[in-house]
Tab-separated table of C-alpha atoms and ligand atoms in Angstrom:
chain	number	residue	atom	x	y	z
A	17	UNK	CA	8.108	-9.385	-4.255
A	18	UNK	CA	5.892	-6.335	-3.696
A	19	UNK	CA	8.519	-3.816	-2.147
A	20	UNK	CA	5.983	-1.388	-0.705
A	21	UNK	CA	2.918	-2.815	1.458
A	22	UNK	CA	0.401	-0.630	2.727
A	23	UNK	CA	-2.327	-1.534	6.049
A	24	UNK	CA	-5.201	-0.396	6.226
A	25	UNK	CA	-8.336	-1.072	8.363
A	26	UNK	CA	-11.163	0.751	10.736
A	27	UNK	CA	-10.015	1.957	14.291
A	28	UNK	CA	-9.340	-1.049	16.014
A	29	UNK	CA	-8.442	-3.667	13.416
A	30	UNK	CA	-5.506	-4.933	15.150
A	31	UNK	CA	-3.096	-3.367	11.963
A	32	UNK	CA	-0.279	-2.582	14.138
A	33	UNK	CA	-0.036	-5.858	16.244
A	34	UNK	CA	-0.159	-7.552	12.793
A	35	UNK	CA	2.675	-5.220	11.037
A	36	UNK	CA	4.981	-6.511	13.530
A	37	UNK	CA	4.029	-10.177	12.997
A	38	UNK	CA	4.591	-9.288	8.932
A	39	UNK	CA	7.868	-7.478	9.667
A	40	UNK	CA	9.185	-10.683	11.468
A	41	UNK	CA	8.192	-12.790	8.728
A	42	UNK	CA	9.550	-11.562	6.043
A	43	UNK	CA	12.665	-10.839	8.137
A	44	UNK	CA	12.986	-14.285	8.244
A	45	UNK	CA	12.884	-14.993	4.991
A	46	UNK	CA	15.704	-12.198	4.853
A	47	UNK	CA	14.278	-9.460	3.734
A	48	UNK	CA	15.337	-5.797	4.771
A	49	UNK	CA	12.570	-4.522	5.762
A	50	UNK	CA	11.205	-0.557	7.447
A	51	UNK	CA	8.114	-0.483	9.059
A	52	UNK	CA	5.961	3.239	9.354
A	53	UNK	CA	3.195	4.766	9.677
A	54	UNK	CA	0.489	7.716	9.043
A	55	UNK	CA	0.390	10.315	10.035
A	56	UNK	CA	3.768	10.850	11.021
A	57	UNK	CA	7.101	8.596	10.378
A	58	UNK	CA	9.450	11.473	10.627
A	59	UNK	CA	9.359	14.330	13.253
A	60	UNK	CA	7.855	16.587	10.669
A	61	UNK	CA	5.007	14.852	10.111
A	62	UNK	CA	5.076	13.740	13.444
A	63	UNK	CA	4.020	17.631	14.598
A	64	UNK	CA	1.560	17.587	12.007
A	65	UNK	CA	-0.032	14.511	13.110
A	66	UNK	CA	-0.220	15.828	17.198
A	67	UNK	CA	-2.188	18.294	15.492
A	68	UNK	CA	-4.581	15.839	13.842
A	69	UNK	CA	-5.145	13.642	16.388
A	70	UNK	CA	-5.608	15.592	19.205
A	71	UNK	CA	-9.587	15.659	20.927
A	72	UNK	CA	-8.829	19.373	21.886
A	73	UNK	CA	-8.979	19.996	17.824
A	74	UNK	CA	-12.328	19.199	17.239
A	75	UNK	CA	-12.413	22.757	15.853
A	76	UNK	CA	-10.113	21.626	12.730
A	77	UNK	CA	-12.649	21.846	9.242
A	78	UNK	CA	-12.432	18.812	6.799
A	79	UNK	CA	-10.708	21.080	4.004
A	80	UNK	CA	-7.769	21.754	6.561
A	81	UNK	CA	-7.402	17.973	8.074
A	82	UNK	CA	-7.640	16.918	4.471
A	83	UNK	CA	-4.456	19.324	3.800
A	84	UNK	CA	-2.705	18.572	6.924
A	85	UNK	CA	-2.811	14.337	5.772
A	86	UNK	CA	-1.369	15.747	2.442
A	87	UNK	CA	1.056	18.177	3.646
A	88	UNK	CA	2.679	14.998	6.689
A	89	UNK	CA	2.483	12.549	3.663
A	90	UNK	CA	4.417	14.786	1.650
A	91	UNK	CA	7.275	15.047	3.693
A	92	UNK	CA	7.170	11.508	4.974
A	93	UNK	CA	7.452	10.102	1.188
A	94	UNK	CA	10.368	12.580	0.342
A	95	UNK	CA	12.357	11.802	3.869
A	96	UNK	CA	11.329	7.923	4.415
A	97	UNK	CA	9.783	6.089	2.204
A	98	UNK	CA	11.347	7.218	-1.310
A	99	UNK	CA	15.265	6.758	0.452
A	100	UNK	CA	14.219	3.189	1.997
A	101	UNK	CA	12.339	1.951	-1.667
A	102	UNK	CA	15.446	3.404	-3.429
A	103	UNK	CA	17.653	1.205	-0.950
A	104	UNK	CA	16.251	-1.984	-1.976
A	105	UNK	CA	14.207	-2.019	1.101
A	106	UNK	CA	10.842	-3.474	1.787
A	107	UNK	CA	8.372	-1.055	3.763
A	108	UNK	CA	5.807	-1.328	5.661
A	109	UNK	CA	3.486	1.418	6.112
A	110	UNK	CA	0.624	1.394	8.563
A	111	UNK	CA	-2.161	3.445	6.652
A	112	UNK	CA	-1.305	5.770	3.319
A	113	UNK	CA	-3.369	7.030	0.664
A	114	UNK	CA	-6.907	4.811	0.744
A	115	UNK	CA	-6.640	6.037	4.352
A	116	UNK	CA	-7.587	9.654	2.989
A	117	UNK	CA	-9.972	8.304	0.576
A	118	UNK	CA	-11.708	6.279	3.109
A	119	UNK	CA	-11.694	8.501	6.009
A	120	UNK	CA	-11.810	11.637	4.155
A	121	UNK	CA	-13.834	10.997	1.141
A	122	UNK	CA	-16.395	8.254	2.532
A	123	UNK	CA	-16.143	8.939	5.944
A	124	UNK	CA	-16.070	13.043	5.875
A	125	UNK	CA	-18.084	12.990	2.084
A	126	UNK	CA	-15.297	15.297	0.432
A	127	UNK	CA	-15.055	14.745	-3.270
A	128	UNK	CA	-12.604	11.481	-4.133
A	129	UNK	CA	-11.128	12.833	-6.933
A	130	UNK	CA	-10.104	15.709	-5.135
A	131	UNK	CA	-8.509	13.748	-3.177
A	132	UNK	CA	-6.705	11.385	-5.376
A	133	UNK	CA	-5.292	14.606	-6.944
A	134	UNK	CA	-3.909	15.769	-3.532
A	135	UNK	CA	-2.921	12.033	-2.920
A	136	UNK	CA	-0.629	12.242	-6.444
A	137	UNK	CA	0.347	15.083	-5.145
A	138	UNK	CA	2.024	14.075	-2.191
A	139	UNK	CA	2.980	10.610	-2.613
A	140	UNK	CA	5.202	11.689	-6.070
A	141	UNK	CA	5.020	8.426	-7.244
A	142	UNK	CA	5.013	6.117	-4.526
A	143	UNK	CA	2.558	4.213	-5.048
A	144	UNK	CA	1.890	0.762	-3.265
A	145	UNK	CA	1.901	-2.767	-4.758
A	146	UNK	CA	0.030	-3.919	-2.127
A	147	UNK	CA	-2.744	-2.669	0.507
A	148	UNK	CA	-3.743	-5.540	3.012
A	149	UNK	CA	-6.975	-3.971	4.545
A	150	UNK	CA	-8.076	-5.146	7.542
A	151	UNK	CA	-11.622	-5.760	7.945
A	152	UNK	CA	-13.937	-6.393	10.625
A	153	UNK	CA	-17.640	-4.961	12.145
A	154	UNK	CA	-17.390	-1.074	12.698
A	155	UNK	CA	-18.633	-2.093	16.172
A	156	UNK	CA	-16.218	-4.092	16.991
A	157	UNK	CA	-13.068	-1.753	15.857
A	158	UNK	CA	-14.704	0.894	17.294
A	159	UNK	CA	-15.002	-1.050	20.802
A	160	UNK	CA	-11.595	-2.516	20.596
A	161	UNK	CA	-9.958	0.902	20.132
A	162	UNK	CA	-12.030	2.907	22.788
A	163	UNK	CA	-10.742	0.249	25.168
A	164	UNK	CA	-7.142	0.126	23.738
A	165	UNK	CA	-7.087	4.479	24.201
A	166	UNK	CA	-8.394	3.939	27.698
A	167	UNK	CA	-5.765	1.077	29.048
A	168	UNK	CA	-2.919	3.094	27.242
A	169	UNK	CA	-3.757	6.493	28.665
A	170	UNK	CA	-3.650	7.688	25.270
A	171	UNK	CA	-6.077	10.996	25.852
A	172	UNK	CA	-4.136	13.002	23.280
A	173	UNK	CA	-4.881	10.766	20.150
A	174	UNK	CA	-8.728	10.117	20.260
A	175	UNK	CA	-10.424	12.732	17.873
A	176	UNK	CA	-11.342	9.850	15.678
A	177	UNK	CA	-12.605	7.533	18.351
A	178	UNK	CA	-15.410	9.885	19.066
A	179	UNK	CA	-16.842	10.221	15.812
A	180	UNK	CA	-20.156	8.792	15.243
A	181	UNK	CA	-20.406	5.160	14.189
A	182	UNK	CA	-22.118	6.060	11.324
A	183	UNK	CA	-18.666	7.668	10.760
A	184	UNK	CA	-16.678	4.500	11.435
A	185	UNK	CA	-19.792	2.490	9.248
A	186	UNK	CA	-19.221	4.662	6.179
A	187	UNK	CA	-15.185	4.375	6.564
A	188	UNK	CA	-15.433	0.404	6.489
A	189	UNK	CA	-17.433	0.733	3.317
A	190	UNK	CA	-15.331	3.040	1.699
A	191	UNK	CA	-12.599	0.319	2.406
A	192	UNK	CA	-14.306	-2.113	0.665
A	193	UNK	CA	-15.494	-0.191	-2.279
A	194	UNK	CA	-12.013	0.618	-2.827
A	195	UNK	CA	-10.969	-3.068	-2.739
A	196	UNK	CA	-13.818	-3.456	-4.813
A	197	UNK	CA	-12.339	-1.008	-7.826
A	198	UNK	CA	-8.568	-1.980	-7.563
A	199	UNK	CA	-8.907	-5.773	-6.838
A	200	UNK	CA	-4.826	-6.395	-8.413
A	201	UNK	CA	-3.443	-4.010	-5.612
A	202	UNK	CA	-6.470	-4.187	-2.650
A	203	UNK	CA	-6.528	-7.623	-0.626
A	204	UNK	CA	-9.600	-7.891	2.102
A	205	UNK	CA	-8.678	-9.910	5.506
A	206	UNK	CA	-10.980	-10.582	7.926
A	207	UNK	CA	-9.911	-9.434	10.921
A	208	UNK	CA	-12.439	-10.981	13.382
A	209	UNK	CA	-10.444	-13.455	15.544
A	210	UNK	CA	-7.499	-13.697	17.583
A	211	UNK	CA	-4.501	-12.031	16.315
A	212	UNK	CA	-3.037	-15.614	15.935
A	213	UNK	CA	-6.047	-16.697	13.595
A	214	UNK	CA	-5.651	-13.139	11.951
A	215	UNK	CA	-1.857	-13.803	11.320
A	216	UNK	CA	-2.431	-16.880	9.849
A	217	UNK	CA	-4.861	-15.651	7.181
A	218	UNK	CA	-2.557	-12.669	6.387
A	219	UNK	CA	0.646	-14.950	5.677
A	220	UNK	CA	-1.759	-17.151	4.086
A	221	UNK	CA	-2.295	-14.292	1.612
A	222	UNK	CA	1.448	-12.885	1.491
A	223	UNK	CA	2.729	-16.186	0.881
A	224	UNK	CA	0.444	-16.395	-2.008
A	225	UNK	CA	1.256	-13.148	-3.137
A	226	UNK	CA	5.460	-13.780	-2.459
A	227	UNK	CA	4.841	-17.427	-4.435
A	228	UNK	CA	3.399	-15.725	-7.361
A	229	UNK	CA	6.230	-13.222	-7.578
A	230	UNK	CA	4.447	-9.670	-7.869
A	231	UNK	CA	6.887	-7.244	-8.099
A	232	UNK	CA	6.682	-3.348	-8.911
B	69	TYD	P1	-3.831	6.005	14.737
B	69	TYD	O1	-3.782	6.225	16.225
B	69	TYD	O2	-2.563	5.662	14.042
B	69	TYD	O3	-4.976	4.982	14.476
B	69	TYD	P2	-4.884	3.477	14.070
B	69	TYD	O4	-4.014	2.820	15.125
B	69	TYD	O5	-6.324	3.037	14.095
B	69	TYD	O6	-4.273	3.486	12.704
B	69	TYD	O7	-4.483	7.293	14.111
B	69	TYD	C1	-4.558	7.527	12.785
B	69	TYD	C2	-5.909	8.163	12.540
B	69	TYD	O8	-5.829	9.025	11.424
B	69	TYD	C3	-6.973	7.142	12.262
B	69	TYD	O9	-8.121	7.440	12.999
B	69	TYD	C4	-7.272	7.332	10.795
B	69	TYD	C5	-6.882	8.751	10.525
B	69	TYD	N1	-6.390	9.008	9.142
B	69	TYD	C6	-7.187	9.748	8.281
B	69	TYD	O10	-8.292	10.167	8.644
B	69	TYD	N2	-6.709	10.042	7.026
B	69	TYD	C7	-5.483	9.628	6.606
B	69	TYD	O11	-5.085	9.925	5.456
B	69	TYD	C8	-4.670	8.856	7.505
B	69	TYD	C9	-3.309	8.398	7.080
B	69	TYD	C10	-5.170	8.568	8.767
């Protein structure tokens, strides 16, 4: 069985309602399983991500948000994910490294390779086995999410909400042009539905995936 899962998806795509669902499954099946997420997963990168995230930072250049992903990432592998892996554990991580390549390579246009070099950098060998991205209409994410921010109050984590949605258009792409090169690792659910039809197609895939026996 894969032992570290990544999600990934546009704004909106329903990842962390469907984590959950994932987490309880393979609980279940008795797996020990720790779900996270980026940025953040340890009060470190926690800070780092209030920075981020916040609307007030619209000042923040794409060189320093780019560093800022690396530097939380860093320090979430070494104090999170690297102990739970070496304990056996299954995690769960809700976004990682294609979430840098597709928001700050496609969506931002710096240079991928760049990037993958910062993202080797920081991730010191964790890589994933598996990346369920989340797909669905840019539209539609974008919609979902503005609503989500607004019924949650959450006014202090909606810098990427107001980008353009050619922003949001270019991220989806990216997404799937990633899948595209790394079609082993990179598994493409459609996300359009209710989260129950959504669940079904992502267990649909995992049990396929936990039948065949992929491991690390
Ligand atoms: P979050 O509120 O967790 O969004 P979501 O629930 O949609 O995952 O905010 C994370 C934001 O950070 C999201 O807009 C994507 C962005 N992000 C990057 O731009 N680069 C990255 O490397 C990561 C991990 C996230």
């Amino acid at each position: 069985m894969a032992h570290f899962i990544t999600f990934e998806g546009i704004e909106g795509s329903g990842k962390t309602t469907q984590i959950a669902t994932v987490a309880e499954f393979l609980r279940r099946q008795g797996h020990d399983v720790l779900t996270t997420r980026e940025p953040g997963g340890c009060p470190i990168a926690d800070a780092i991500r209030e920075i981020l995230l916040h609307p007030a930072n619209d000042a923040l250049v794409d060189r320093a948000e780019l560093l800022l992903y690396a530097a939380a990432r860093a320090q979430h592998v070494a104090e999170i994910i690297q102990p739970a892996l070496k304990a056996g554990r299954i995690v769960l991580c809700d976004r990682y490294t294609d979430a840098t390549l597709a928001y700050q390579g496609y969506g931002r246009g710096l240079d991928l390779d760049l990037i993958e070099e910062l993202n080797t950098l920081a991730c010191a060998d964790c890589r994933p086995n598996l990346t369920l991205v989340l797909d669905m209409p840019h539209e539609t994410g974008l919609q979902r999410a503005l609503q989500r921010n607004s019924v949650e109050n959450m006014t202090d984590e909606g810098r990427f909400e107001q980008e353009s949605l050619d922003f949001h258009q270019r991220v989806r792409e990216g997404y799937l042009a990633l899948a595209k090169n790394a079609p082993q690792r990179i598994q493409v659910i459609d996300a359009t539905g209710n989260p129950g039809e959504v669940s079904e197609r992502l267990m649909a895939c995992l049990q396929k995936i936990l039948d065949s026996g992929i491991d690390s």
